Amino acid sequence: MGFGKYDPQRVEGKWQQNWNESRCFEVEADEAKPKFYVLEMFPYPSGKIHMGHVRNYSIADVVARYKRMRGMNVLHPMGWDAFGLPAENAAIKNKTHPAAWTYQNIKDMRAQLKRLGYSYDWRRELATCRPEYYKWEQRFFLQMLEKGLAYRKNSPVNWCESCKTVLANEQVEEGRCWRCDSEVEQKQLEQWFFKITAYAEELIEDLKLLEGGWPDRVLTMQQNWIGKSIGAELTFQVKGRDLGITVFTTRPDTLCGATFMSLAAEHPLVEQLIAGYDKADQVRAFCRDVANMDRIKRGADDLEKEGVFTGAYCINPLTGREMPIHVANFVLMGYGTGAVMAVPAHDQRDFEFARKYALPMQVVIQPKDAVLDPASMTEAYSAPGVLVNSGRFDGMPNEEAKKAIVEHLGASGLGKPTVNYRLRDWGISRQRFWGAPIPVVHCPSCGLVPVPEKDLPVRLPEDAQVREDGRSPLPLLDSFVNVACPKCGAKARRETDTFDTFMESSWYFLRYTSARNEDAPFDPAALKYWTPVDLYIGGIEHAILHLLYSRFFVKVLRDLGYTDQAEPFKNLLTQGMVLKDGSKMSKSKGNVVDPNSMIGKYGADATRLFILFASPPEKDLEWSDAGIEGAFRFLNRVWRLAEDLSDAGALKAVPPCAPVSALGGEPAGPVKDLRRKEHDTARRVTRDMENKFQFNTAIAALMELVNEMYAAKDVLKDAPGGPEALSSALATVLVLLSPVTPHLCEELWANMGQKGQLATTPWPEHDPSALVKDEIELVVQVNGKVRGRLNVAADADQEAVRQFAMTHENVLRHLEGKSIKKLIVVPGKLVNVVAG
Ligand code: ANZ
Ligand code: ZN
């Protein structure tokens, strides 16, 4: 007799093999069944799974298992975001190859995920560094090229001369290269771009579709990143020349307060404006310095405002005033028109600039109950007001004046309403090796020639040796670079830039629906059935770029005819971090807890249980050794409970939330009490699963039920219907707990003699009539004040309740010396005695 010691290693290995052999997590599209697509953000194969992964995937796995038990057809896939810089660095360091390093890591990490018992359909596994994968994004690129959505342009980049490579903004640390620490320059380089700006309006507009499904703060971050700004373009004539300068402004109402003009250092008119000016060289030097500034610093609010006069003037179209034209360091060429009408009285940056260079200031917006004096103002006034010093527009509320002034200028072709977006086109060129090749050829006579689709994939030569200095080996690799032009056959050069790795992660969730299809990126029926992703789970650090690029990609693929979806992810759950001693686990802090050692010591189930119990999914989680010990102890408690019942011959194959008939007739006393607790637990757990996945409270409810079973089992083991009630409750614990700790639950389920796998067993439904209590508690009031509580039969009649209330000691004391005037019974709730 007895189940032996709870040995997670044995139990977990056994059930992982069982699931694997029964293929119970493999799914196909099935129109007859409702689907649920749950997805975690796929990992970069860095070498090892960390606790953050375990948390992310455990949350997803509980959802997947729960939805499956609710009868849904659940797609839950896993794959690898396998291109990227760390592989190159590791290859240099370990004198190996990025491909070898990556594939070995995938192998190790896959084994770790399997050891955690996640319910993936492993047949759909994909690695983005495989040509069978990136072949399709090369095709998408060509189609986008054809539609004008991919293009090449000269653009400023961060350049490290010693590494001879472009650096992403994140790789520039205080103006220096993250790798070699030398000064980063700004350089113009031909680069590939995706025209994400063509979708700016839709990307903003469709955020509405995600309300309620995505966290509000993520929606706000997306909105700010796209940065829609409603304003106008106004044109100013340059004095004495046949030249106009157009500005973008959100405040056309302040036009009469525009006292000078500020241009970006890269503004194309600068050269013309300074022609003949005796200080032209000084202006050029200033422009060069500004253009070389770190672009992040240049856009920062606290930038010290600097500028230089160009020697030229333009004319304010409303006031006729001459406005000196300056070049200013805070004006960016990439936004609006690269020219700003400066209104120092009402714009803080212009205010600082004007104070510094003693430029004139004119108040044109008057607040309600104050008069602004430019001489004594200490900052710009940017709030609403009515117009002053604005001629015919005086007295007009400024919101109204915005429209009126644009209309007025519009009549002479000098103004029009305009919408601007902060969003920039997506630079997708990387001068890196470990990425997907961009499929074009540079021909000396034909120019840029797309690689014909039949020649895809353009394979990355996986055996190319990475270079010690970190530069891509591709440009020097003759076998890769030298090709015949696909158009004219002449000797041509292959493009050696590779795609930004954000590209692979922008569509992998669609590919899972048809991961093994070699003839097309997607099987249309499967894509239609499974998408959109119903629940996407990952870290908040991806709240902007990855999610934005994915949203963009889905819209492009829709316009290319692949899908009819407009949005990739219906619901988004951003899980909190895993902390140790209050801070994020990291190697440098030395506070990392390795999942492997936890699984080795306590098992996958205890690790999953601790992580899911310690905190609700969106909140940070503090790692605690005592916590995982506690989780392990609880599982042992469940194990021993089942074993006890078995030893006592009280373990029956009764279904969870068993009907009354299975308990041998209408239950009473402790049998009924346990049954009530069991059904109420099923109700609470189901509610918590449905309501934002509050696994922690669901687990707490199950712990309560187990406690109650311990307290009742000695009495119930031998009572009529008792073994059945205990077995039903145990079955309920196992079913409800199985999404969290699937292995232990399967094992005990089998030990109960239950049929079939728990993984595919339907979720139980509680019986509302089981929740009804035999006795209910009534509050007794005297003159509106609570003086006692009574337990009465749930079906007691009013007269019985009245009589019973008058036996309560404390109630009687409060009635001493008074006469009863009225006695009101609110059935099921209270008795109120009115006395005086
Ligand atoms: C005149 C003005 C008066 C402005 C005023 C503001 C307040 P958002 O809301 O971010 O779109 N601007 C336009 N292009 C710029 C550029 N390339 N670099 C730096 N600043 C630029 O900001 C729009 C405002 O930012 C524009 O409205 C312009 O200044 C400035 F009381 O025009 B405003
Ligand atoms: Zn050619």
PDB file of C-alpha atoms in Angstrom, residues 575-762:
ATOM      1  CA  GLN A 575       3.810  40.162 -16.798  1.00  0.00           C
ATOM      2  CA  GLY A 576       5.813  41.673 -13.968  1.00  0.00           C
ATOM      3  CA  MET A 577       9.479  41.060 -13.301  1.00  0.00           C
ATOM      4  CA  VAL A 578      11.012  38.412 -11.096  1.00  0.00           C
ATOM      5  CA  LEU A 579      12.982  40.139  -8.347  1.00  0.00           C
ATOM      6  CA  LYS A 580      15.389  38.876  -5.738  1.00  0.00           C
ATOM      7  CA  ASP A 581      16.093  41.051  -2.693  1.00  0.00           C
ATOM      8  CA  GLY A 582      14.042  43.803  -4.269  1.00  0.00           C
ATOM      9  CA  SER A 583      15.872  44.117  -7.570  1.00  0.00           C
ATOM     10  CA  LYS A 584      15.705  42.483 -10.955  1.00  0.00           C
ATOM     11  CA  MET A 585      17.715  39.286 -11.219  1.00  0.00           C
ATOM     12  CA  SER A 586      20.941  39.919 -13.110  1.00  0.00           C
ATOM     13  CA  LYS A 587      24.389  38.457 -13.410  1.00  0.00           C
ATOM     14  CA  SER A 588      26.062  41.702 -12.416  1.00  0.00           C
ATOM     15  CA  LYS A 589      24.079  41.873  -9.177  1.00  0.00           C
ATOM     16  CA  GLY A 590      24.766  38.217  -8.472  1.00  0.00           C
ATOM     17  CA  ASN A 591      21.155  37.594  -7.437  1.00  0.00           C
ATOM     18  CA  VAL A 592      20.180  35.130 -10.145  1.00  0.00           C
ATOM     19  CA  VAL A 593      18.201  32.023  -9.213  1.00  0.00           C
ATOM     20  CA  ASP A 594      18.732  29.345 -11.825  1.00  0.00           C
ATOM     21  CA  PRO A 595      15.534  27.511 -12.806  1.00  0.00           C
ATOM     22  CA  ASN A 596      17.513  24.314 -13.350  1.00  0.00           C
ATOM     23  CA  SER A 597      18.617  24.094  -9.753  1.00  0.00           C
ATOM     24  CA  MET A 598      15.052  24.733  -8.530  1.00  0.00           C
ATOM     25  CA  ILE A 599      13.648  22.059 -10.823  1.00  0.00           C
ATOM     26  CA  GLY A 600      16.392  19.689  -9.684  1.00  0.00           C
ATOM     27  CA  LYS A 601      15.594  20.265  -6.050  1.00  0.00           C
ATOM     28  CA  TYR A 602      11.803  20.728  -5.964  1.00  0.00           C
ATOM     29  CA  GLY A 603      10.580  19.753  -9.417  1.00  0.00           C
ATOM     30  CA  ALA A 604       8.878  21.655 -12.218  1.00  0.00           C
ATOM     31  CA  ASP A 605       5.469  21.589 -10.519  1.00  0.00           C
ATOM     32  CA  ALA A 606       6.686  23.237  -7.314  1.00  0.00           C
ATOM     33  CA  THR A 607       8.589  25.847  -9.335  1.00  0.00           C
ATOM     34  CA  ARG A 608       5.507  26.633 -11.399  1.00  0.00           C
ATOM     35  CA  LEU A 609       3.286  26.674  -8.328  1.00  0.00           C
ATOM     36  CA  PHE A 610       5.514  29.082  -6.435  1.00  0.00           C
ATOM     37  CA  ILE A 611       5.781  31.470  -9.368  1.00  0.00           C
ATOM     38  CA  LEU A 612       2.056  31.501  -9.996  1.00  0.00           C
ATOM     39  CA  PHE A 613       1.072  31.698  -6.343  1.00  0.00           C
ATOM     40  CA  ALA A 614       3.476  34.407  -5.211  1.00  0.00           C
ATOM     41  CA  SER A 615       1.929  37.255  -7.169  1.00  0.00           C
ATOM     42  CA  PRO A 616      -0.758  38.047  -9.751  1.00  0.00           C
ATOM     43  CA  PRO A 617       0.667  37.960 -13.304  1.00  0.00           C
ATOM     44  CA  GLU A 618       1.033  41.705 -13.956  1.00  0.00           C
ATOM     45  CA  LYS A 619       2.755  42.448 -10.658  1.00  0.00           C
ATOM     46  CA  ASP A 620       6.437  42.023  -9.858  1.00  0.00           C
ATOM     47  CA  LEU A 621       7.285  38.863  -8.006  1.00  0.00           C
ATOM     48  CA  GLU A 622       9.820  38.624  -5.212  1.00  0.00           C
ATOM     49  CA  TRP A 623      11.732  35.360  -5.263  1.00  0.00           C
ATOM     50  CA  SER A 624      11.710  33.620  -1.919  1.00  0.00           C
ATOM     51  CA  ASP A 625      13.407  30.392  -0.913  1.00  0.00           C
ATOM     52  CA  ALA A 626      10.811  29.938   1.810  1.00  0.00           C
ATOM     53  CA  GLY A 627       8.123  30.411  -0.831  1.00  0.00           C
ATOM     54  CA  ILE A 628       9.267  27.597  -3.053  1.00  0.00           C
ATOM     55  CA  GLU A 629       9.765  25.386   0.017  1.00  0.00           C
ATOM     56  CA  GLY A 630       6.156  26.172   0.917  1.00  0.00           C
ATOM     57  CA  ALA A 631       4.969  25.292  -2.574  1.00  0.00           C
ATOM     58  CA  PHE A 632       6.795  21.982  -2.358  1.00  0.00           C
ATOM     59  CA  ARG A 633       5.277  21.273   1.064  1.00  0.00           C
ATOM     60  CA  PHE A 634       1.786  21.932  -0.246  1.00  0.00           C
ATOM     61  CA  LEU A 635       2.262  19.455  -3.081  1.00  0.00           C
ATOM     62  CA  ASN A 636       3.455  16.895  -0.552  1.00  0.00           C
ATOM     63  CA  ARG A 637       0.315  17.572   1.457  1.00  0.00           C
ATOM     64  CA  VAL A 638      -1.891  16.865  -1.534  1.00  0.00           C
ATOM     65  CA  TRP A 639       0.110  13.744  -2.248  1.00  0.00           C
ATOM     66  CA  ARG A 640      -0.265  12.443   1.320  1.00  0.00           C
ATOM     67  CA  LEU A 641      -3.948  13.270   1.385  1.00  0.00           C
ATOM     68  CA  ALA A 642      -4.531  11.065  -1.634  1.00  0.00           C
ATOM     69  CA  GLU A 643      -2.312   8.395  -0.149  1.00  0.00           C
ATOM     70  CA  ASP A 644      -4.212   8.482   3.185  1.00  0.00           C
ATOM     71  CA  LEU A 645      -7.530   8.045   1.458  1.00  0.00           C
ATOM     72  CA  SER A 646      -6.129   5.238  -0.610  1.00  0.00           C
ATOM     73  CA  ASP A 647      -4.704   3.497   2.469  1.00  0.00           C
ATOM     74  CA  ALA A 648      -8.081   3.790   4.183  1.00  0.00           C
ATOM     75  CA  GLY A 649      -9.838   2.310   1.175  1.00  0.00           C
ATOM     76  CA  ALA A 650     -11.660   5.603   0.758  1.00  0.00           C
ATOM     77  CA  LEU A 651     -10.271   6.581  -2.636  1.00  0.00           C
ATOM     78  CA  LYS A 652     -12.936   6.102  -5.299  1.00  0.00           C
ATOM     79  CA  ALA A 653     -12.980   7.034  -8.983  1.00  0.00           C
ATOM     80  CA  VAL A 654     -15.715   9.596  -8.385  1.00  0.00           C
ATOM     81  CA  PRO A 655     -15.859  12.528 -10.836  1.00  0.00           C
ATOM     82  CA  PRO A 656     -14.996  16.057  -9.710  1.00  0.00           C
ATOM     83  CA  CYS A 657     -18.003  18.035  -8.446  1.00  0.00           C
ATOM     84  CA  ALA A 658     -19.811  14.718  -8.316  1.00  0.00           C
ATOM     85  CA  PRO A 659     -23.614  14.767  -8.542  1.00  0.00           C
ATOM     86  CA  VAL A 660     -25.643  13.901  -5.472  1.00  0.00           C
ATOM     87  CA  SER A 661     -26.367  10.452  -6.925  1.00  0.00           C
ATOM     88  CA  ALA A 662     -22.654   9.588  -6.799  1.00  0.00           C
ATOM     89  CA  LEU A 663     -22.639  10.282  -3.066  1.00  0.00           C
ATOM     90  CA  GLY A 664     -25.347   7.712  -2.420  1.00  0.00           C
ATOM     91  CA  GLY A 665     -28.227  10.135  -1.949  1.00  0.00           C
ATOM     92  CA  GLU A 666     -28.949  13.562  -0.519  1.00  0.00           C
ATOM     93  CA  PRO A 667     -25.928  14.517   1.636  1.00  0.00           C
ATOM     94  CA  ALA A 668     -26.203  15.904   5.139  1.00  0.00           C
ATOM     95  CA  GLY A 669     -23.954  17.072   7.960  1.00  0.00           C
ATOM     96  CA  PRO A 670     -20.206  17.005   7.326  1.00  0.00           C
ATOM     97  CA  VAL A 671     -20.644  15.345   3.902  1.00  0.00           C
ATOM     98  CA  LYS A 672     -22.812  18.214   2.845  1.00  0.00           C
ATOM     99  CA  ASP A 673     -20.390  20.758   4.334  1.00  0.00           C
ATOM    100  CA  LEU A 674     -17.433  19.346   2.446  1.00  0.00           C
ATOM    101  CA  ARG A 675     -19.449  19.224  -0.740  1.00  0.00           C
ATOM    102  CA  ARG A 676     -20.424  22.849  -0.294  1.00  0.00           C
ATOM    103  CA  LYS A 677     -16.777  23.835   0.138  1.00  0.00           C
ATOM    104  CA  GLU A 678     -15.800  21.779  -2.898  1.00  0.00           C
ATOM    105  CA  HIS A 679     -18.375  23.352  -5.188  1.00  0.00           C
ATOM    106  CA  ASP A 680     -17.694  26.808  -3.854  1.00  0.00           C
ATOM    107  CA  THR A 681     -13.992  26.288  -4.583  1.00  0.00           C
ATOM    108  CA  ALA A 682     -14.798  25.279  -8.155  1.00  0.00           C
ATOM    109  CA  ARG A 683     -16.865  28.428  -8.484  1.00  0.00           C
ATOM    110  CA  ARG A 684     -14.095  30.664  -7.112  1.00  0.00           C
ATOM    111  CA  VAL A 685     -11.281  29.096  -9.129  1.00  0.00           C
ATOM    112  CA  THR A 686     -13.255  29.363 -12.354  1.00  0.00           C
ATOM    113  CA  ARG A 687     -14.097  32.972 -11.621  1.00  0.00           C
ATOM    114  CA  ASP A 688     -10.447  33.816 -10.896  1.00  0.00           C
ATOM    115  CA  MET A 689      -9.249  32.117 -14.084  1.00  0.00           C
ATOM    116  CA  GLU A 690     -11.753  34.024 -16.159  1.00  0.00           C
ATOM    117  CA  ASN A 691     -11.183  37.316 -14.423  1.00  0.00           C
ATOM    118  CA  LYS A 692      -7.759  38.503 -15.596  1.00  0.00           C
ATOM    119  CA  PHE A 693      -6.093  35.235 -14.693  1.00  0.00           C
ATOM    120  CA  GLN A 694      -5.851  35.714 -10.958  1.00  0.00           C
ATOM    121  CA  PHE A 695      -4.025  32.434 -10.431  1.00  0.00           C
ATOM    122  CA  ASN A 696      -2.761  33.389  -6.988  1.00  0.00           C
ATOM    123  CA  THR A 697      -6.224  33.664  -5.476  1.00  0.00           C
ATOM    124  CA  ALA A 698      -7.371  30.549  -7.323  1.00  0.00           C
ATOM    125  CA  ILE A 699      -4.496  28.603  -5.767  1.00  0.00           C
ATOM    126  CA  ALA A 700      -5.297  30.051  -2.340  1.00  0.00           C
ATOM    127  CA  ALA A 701      -8.871  28.757  -2.676  1.00  0.00           C
ATOM    128  CA  LEU A 702      -7.569  25.282  -3.491  1.00  0.00           C
ATOM    129  CA  MET A 703      -5.288  25.372  -0.455  1.00  0.00           C
ATOM    130  CA  GLU A 704      -8.322  26.133   1.708  1.00  0.00           C
ATOM    131  CA  LEU A 705     -10.196  23.190   0.297  1.00  0.00           C
ATOM    132  CA  VAL A 706      -7.254  20.880   0.989  1.00  0.00           C
ATOM    133  CA  ASN A 707      -7.166  22.146   4.583  1.00  0.00           C
ATOM    134  CA  GLU A 708     -10.832  21.440   4.980  1.00  0.00           C
ATOM    135  CA  MET A 709     -10.379  17.937   3.605  1.00  0.00           C
ATOM    136  CA  TYR A 710      -7.632  17.275   6.147  1.00  0.00           C
ATOM    137  CA  ALA A 711      -9.883  18.487   8.930  1.00  0.00           C
ATOM    138  CA  ALA A 712     -12.830  16.355   7.814  1.00  0.00           C
ATOM    139  CA  LYS A 713     -11.213  13.219   6.516  1.00  0.00           C
ATOM    140  CA  ASP A 714     -11.059  11.170   9.724  1.00  0.00           C
ATOM    141  CA  VAL A 715     -14.762  11.609  10.326  1.00  0.00           C
ATOM    142  CA  LEU A 716     -15.753  11.192   6.697  1.00  0.00           C
ATOM    143  CA  LYS A 717     -13.660   8.135   5.844  1.00  0.00           C
ATOM    144  CA  ASP A 718     -16.165   5.893   7.600  1.00  0.00           C
ATOM    145  CA  ALA A 719     -19.354   7.961   7.246  1.00  0.00           C
ATOM    146  CA  PRO A 720     -22.056   7.028   4.708  1.00  0.00           C
ATOM    147  CA  GLY A 721     -21.206   8.809   1.441  1.00  0.00           C
ATOM    148  CA  GLY A 722     -18.029  10.142   3.094  1.00  0.00           C
ATOM    149  CA  PRO A 723     -15.405   8.370   0.944  1.00  0.00           C
ATOM    150  CA  GLU A 724     -17.282   9.482  -2.167  1.00  0.00           C
ATOM    151  CA  ALA A 725     -17.459  13.087  -0.954  1.00  0.00           C
ATOM    152  CA  LEU A 726     -13.744  13.055  -0.128  1.00  0.00           C
ATOM    153  CA  SER A 727     -12.894  11.500  -3.479  1.00  0.00           C
ATOM    154  CA  SER A 728     -15.022  13.994  -5.364  1.00  0.00           C
ATOM    155  CA  ALA A 729     -13.300  16.834  -3.533  1.00  0.00           C
ATOM    156  CA  LEU A 730      -9.885  15.367  -4.277  1.00  0.00           C
ATOM    157  CA  ALA A 731     -10.798  14.958  -7.949  1.00  0.00           C
ATOM    158  CA  THR A 732     -11.875  18.596  -7.955  1.00  0.00           C
ATOM    159  CA  VAL A 733      -8.574  19.690  -6.400  1.00  0.00           C
ATOM    160  CA  LEU A 734      -6.640  17.728  -9.031  1.00  0.00           C
ATOM    161  CA  VAL A 735      -8.597  19.024 -11.999  1.00  0.00           C
ATOM    162  CA  LEU A 736      -8.551  22.637 -10.870  1.00  0.00           C
ATOM    163  CA  LEU A 737      -4.891  22.549  -9.891  1.00  0.00           C
ATOM    164  CA  SER A 738      -3.766  20.691 -12.996  1.00  0.00           C
ATOM    165  CA  PRO A 739      -3.106  23.761 -15.176  1.00  0.00           C
ATOM    166  CA  VAL A 740      -0.626  24.925 -12.547  1.00  0.00           C
ATOM    167  CA  THR A 741       0.985  21.641 -11.464  1.00  0.00           C
ATOM    168  CA  PRO A 742       0.033  19.261 -14.246  1.00  0.00           C
ATOM    169  CA  HIS A 743       2.397  16.369 -13.476  1.00  0.00           C
ATOM    170  CA  LEU A 744       1.480  15.705  -9.876  1.00  0.00           C
ATOM    171  CA  CYS A 745      -2.198  16.055 -10.696  1.00  0.00           C
ATOM    172  CA  GLU A 746      -2.000  13.557 -13.562  1.00  0.00           C
ATOM    173  CA  GLU A 747      -0.231  11.059 -11.319  1.00  0.00           C
ATOM    174  CA  LEU A 748      -2.753  11.261  -8.499  1.00  0.00           C
ATOM    175  CA  TRP A 749      -5.632  11.291 -10.975  1.00  0.00           C
ATOM    176  CA  ALA A 750      -4.344   8.005 -12.358  1.00  0.00           C
ATOM    177  CA  ASN A 751      -3.874   6.707  -8.816  1.00  0.00           C
ATOM    178  CA  MET A 752      -7.538   7.455  -8.125  1.00  0.00           C
ATOM    179  CA  GLY A 753      -8.399   5.093 -10.924  1.00  0.00           C
ATOM    180  CA  GLN A 754      -9.826   7.927 -13.020  1.00  0.00           C
ATOM    181  CA  LYS A 755     -10.050   7.376 -16.727  1.00  0.00           C
ATOM    182  CA  GLY A 756      -8.043   9.308 -19.310  1.00  0.00           C
ATOM    183  CA  GLN A 757      -5.531  12.095 -19.089  1.00  0.00           C
ATOM    184  CA  LEU A 758      -6.257  15.052 -16.926  1.00  0.00           C
ATOM    185  CA  ALA A 759      -4.806  17.272 -19.654  1.00  0.00           C
ATOM    186  CA  THR A 760      -7.837  16.590 -21.824  1.00  0.00           C
ATOM    187  CA  THR A 761     -10.450  16.192 -19.088  1.00  0.00           C
ATOM    188  CA  PRO A 762     -13.261  18.764 -19.172  1.00  0.00           C
TER     189      PRO A 762
END
